Amino acid sequence: MKEPGLDNRHRDKNPPKAGEIQQKRSDTLNKNLPKPIPQFSGNATLGRMREETGKTSVESVRAAARNRRP
């Protein structure tokens, strides 16, 4: 039986990343996230948001975006 990981993502079973939760793809659009980040346009990609904030996970990008100056 498959057990879902965080946000229904699966855990990688192959070394060297065994057990880690897979990150969202960088080509995911902001408007397609479960909760879009209001500081970015709907057509901004997650990869672009990661570059601008310097963070990796969606939640850390969201937190950094709140502190970002326009």
Coordinates of N, CA and C in Angstrom, one line a residue:
M1 N 0.8 -1.2 0.0 CA 0.0 0.0 0.0 C 0.9 1.2 0.0
K2 N 0.6 2.2 -0.9 CA 1.4 3.4 -1.0 C 0.9 4.4 0.1
E3 N 1.9 5.0 0.8 CA 1.6 6.0 1.8 C 2.0 7.3 1.2
P4 N 1.1 8.3 1.1 CA 1.4 9.6 0.6 C 2.3 10.4 1.6
G5 N 3.2 11.2 1.0 CA 4.0 12.0 1.8 C 3.4 13.4 2.1
L6 N 4.2 14.4 2.4 CA 3.7 15.7 2.6 C 3.0 16.3 1.4
D7 N 1.8 16.8 1.5 CA 1.1 17.4 0.3 C 0.9 16.4 -0.8
N8 N 0.7 15.2 -0.4 CA 0.5 14.0 -1.4 C 1.7 13.8 -2.3
R9 N 2.9 14.2 -1.9 CA 4.1 13.9 -2.7 C 4.7 12.6 -2.1
H10 N 5.3 11.8 -3.0 CA 5.9 10.5 -2.5 C 7.3 10.7 -2.0
R11 N 7.7 9.7 -1.3 CA 9.1 9.7 -0.8 C 10.0 9.0 -1.8
D12 N 11.2 9.5 -2.0 CA 12.1 8.8 -2.9 C 12.6 7.6 -2.2
K13 N 12.6 6.5 -2.9 CA 13.1 5.2 -2.3 C 14.5 4.8 -2.8
N14 N 15.1 5.6 -3.7 CA 16.4 5.2 -4.2 C 17.5 6.1 -3.6
P15 N 18.6 5.4 -3.2 CA 19.8 6.2 -2.6 C 20.3 7.2 -3.7
P16 N 20.9 8.2 -3.4 CA 21.3 8.7 -2.1 C 20.2 9.6 -1.4
K17 N 19.0 9.7 -2.0 CA 18.0 10.6 -1.4 C 16.9 9.7 -0.8
A18 N 17.1 8.5 -0.4 CA 16.1 7.6 0.1 C 15.4 8.3 1.3
G19 N 14.1 8.3 1.3 CA 13.3 8.8 2.4 C 13.0 10.3 2.3
E20 N 13.6 11.0 1.4 CA 13.4 12.4 1.3 C 12.1 12.6 0.5
I21 N 11.3 13.7 0.9 CA 10.1 14.0 0.1 C 10.4 14.8 -1.1
Q22 N 9.9 14.4 -2.2 CA 10.2 15.0 -3.5 C 9.6 16.5 -3.5
Q23 N 10.4 17.4 -4.0 CA 10.0 18.8 -4.1 C 9.0 19.0 -5.2
K24 N 8.2 20.1 -5.1 CA 7.4 20.4 -6.3 C 8.3 20.8 -7.4
R25 N 7.8 20.6 -8.7 CA 8.5 20.9 -9.9 C 8.7 22.4 -10.0
S26 N 9.8 22.8 -10.5 CA 10.1 24.3 -10.7 C 9.3 24.9 -11.7
D27 N 8.6 24.2 -12.6 CA 7.8 24.8 -13.7 C 6.3 24.9 -13.3
T28 N 6.0 24.6 -12.0 CA 4.7 24.8 -11.5 C 4.3 26.3 -11.4
L29 N 3.2 26.6 -11.9 CA 2.8 28.0 -11.9 C 2.2 28.4 -10.5
N30 N 2.4 29.6 -10.1 CA 1.9 30.1 -8.8 C 0.3 29.9 -8.7
K31 N -0.4 30.1 -9.8 CA -1.8 30.0 -9.8 C -2.3 28.6 -9.6
N32 N -1.4 27.6 -9.9 CA -1.7 26.2 -9.7 C -1.4 25.6 -8.4
L33 N -0.7 26.4 -7.5 CA -0.4 25.9 -6.2 C -1.7 25.8 -5.3
P34 N -1.7 25.0 -4.3 CA -3.0 24.9 -3.5 C -3.4 26.2 -2.9
K35 N -2.4 27.0 -2.5 CA -2.6 28.3 -2.0 C -1.6 29.2 -2.7
P36 N -2.0 30.0 -3.7 CA -1.1 30.8 -4.5 C -0.4 31.9 -3.6
I37 N 0.8 32.3 -3.9 CA 1.5 33.3 -3.1 C 1.1 34.6 -3.7
P38 N 0.4 35.5 -2.9 CA -0.1 36.7 -3.5 C 1.0 37.7 -3.9
Q39 N 2.2 37.6 -3.4 CA 3.3 38.6 -3.7 C 3.8 38.4 -5.2
F40 N 3.5 37.3 -5.8 CA 3.9 37.0 -7.1 C 2.7 36.9 -8.1
S41 N 2.9 37.1 -9.4 CA 1.9 37.0 -10.3 C 1.4 35.5 -10.5
G42 N 0.2 35.3 -11.0 CA -0.3 33.9 -11.1 C 0.5 33.1 -12.1
N43 N 1.2 33.8 -13.1 CA 2.0 33.1 -14.1 C 3.4 32.9 -13.7
A44 N 3.8 33.3 -12.5 CA 5.2 33.2 -12.1 C 5.4 31.7 -11.8
T45 N 6.6 31.2 -12.2 CA 6.9 29.8 -11.9 C 7.5 29.6 -10.6
L46 N 7.4 28.4 -10.0 CA 8.0 28.2 -8.7 C 9.5 28.3 -8.8
G47 N 10.1 28.0 -9.9 CA 11.5 28.1 -10.0 C 12.0 29.6 -10.0
R48 N 11.2 30.4 -10.6 CA 11.5 31.9 -10.6 C 11.3 32.4 -9.1
M49 N 10.3 32.0 -8.4 CA 10.0 32.4 -7.1 C 11.2 32.0 -6.2
R50 N 11.7 30.7 -6.4 CA 12.8 30.2 -5.6 C 14.0 31.0 -5.9
E51 N 14.3 31.4 -7.1 CA 15.5 32.3 -7.4 C 15.4 33.6 -6.7
E52 N 14.2 34.2 -6.8 CA 14.1 35.6 -6.2 C 14.2 35.6 -4.7
T53 N 13.7 34.5 -4.0 CA 13.7 34.5 -2.6 C 14.9 33.8 -2.0
G54 N 15.5 32.9 -2.8 CA 16.7 32.1 -2.3 C 16.3 30.9 -1.4
K55 N 15.0 30.6 -1.5 CA 14.5 29.5 -0.7 C 14.1 28.3 -1.6
T56 N 13.9 27.1 -1.0 CA 13.6 25.9 -1.7 C 12.2 25.5 -1.6
S57 N 11.7 25.2 -0.4 CA 10.4 24.7 -0.2 C 9.3 25.8 -0.4
V58 N 8.1 25.3 -0.8 CA 7.0 26.3 -1.0 C 6.7 27.1 0.2
E59 N 6.7 26.5 1.4 CA 6.4 27.2 2.6 C 7.5 28.3 2.9
S60 N 8.8 27.9 2.7 CA 9.8 28.9 2.9 C 9.8 30.0 1.9
V61 N 9.4 29.7 0.7 CA 9.2 30.8 -0.4 C 8.1 31.7 0.0
R62 N 7.0 31.1 0.5 CA 5.9 31.9 1.0 C 6.3 32.9 2.1
A63 N 7.0 32.4 3.1 CA 7.4 33.2 4.2 C 8.4 34.3 3.8
A64 N 9.3 34.0 2.9 CA 10.3 35.0 2.4 C 9.5 36.0 1.6
A65 N 8.5 35.6 0.8 CA 7.8 36.6 0.0 C 7.0 37.6 0.9
R66 N 6.6 37.1 2.0 CA 5.9 38.1 2.9 C 6.8 39.2 3.4
N67 N 8.1 38.9 3.6 CA 9.1 39.8 4.0 C 9.7 40.6 2.9
R68 N 9.4 40.3 1.7 CA 10.0 40.9 0.5 C 9.5 42.3 0.3
R69 N 10.3 43.2 -0.1 CA 9.9 44.5 -0.4 C 9.6 44.6 -1.9
P70 N 8.5 45.3 -2.3 CA 8.2 45.4 -3.8 C 9.2 46.2 -4.6

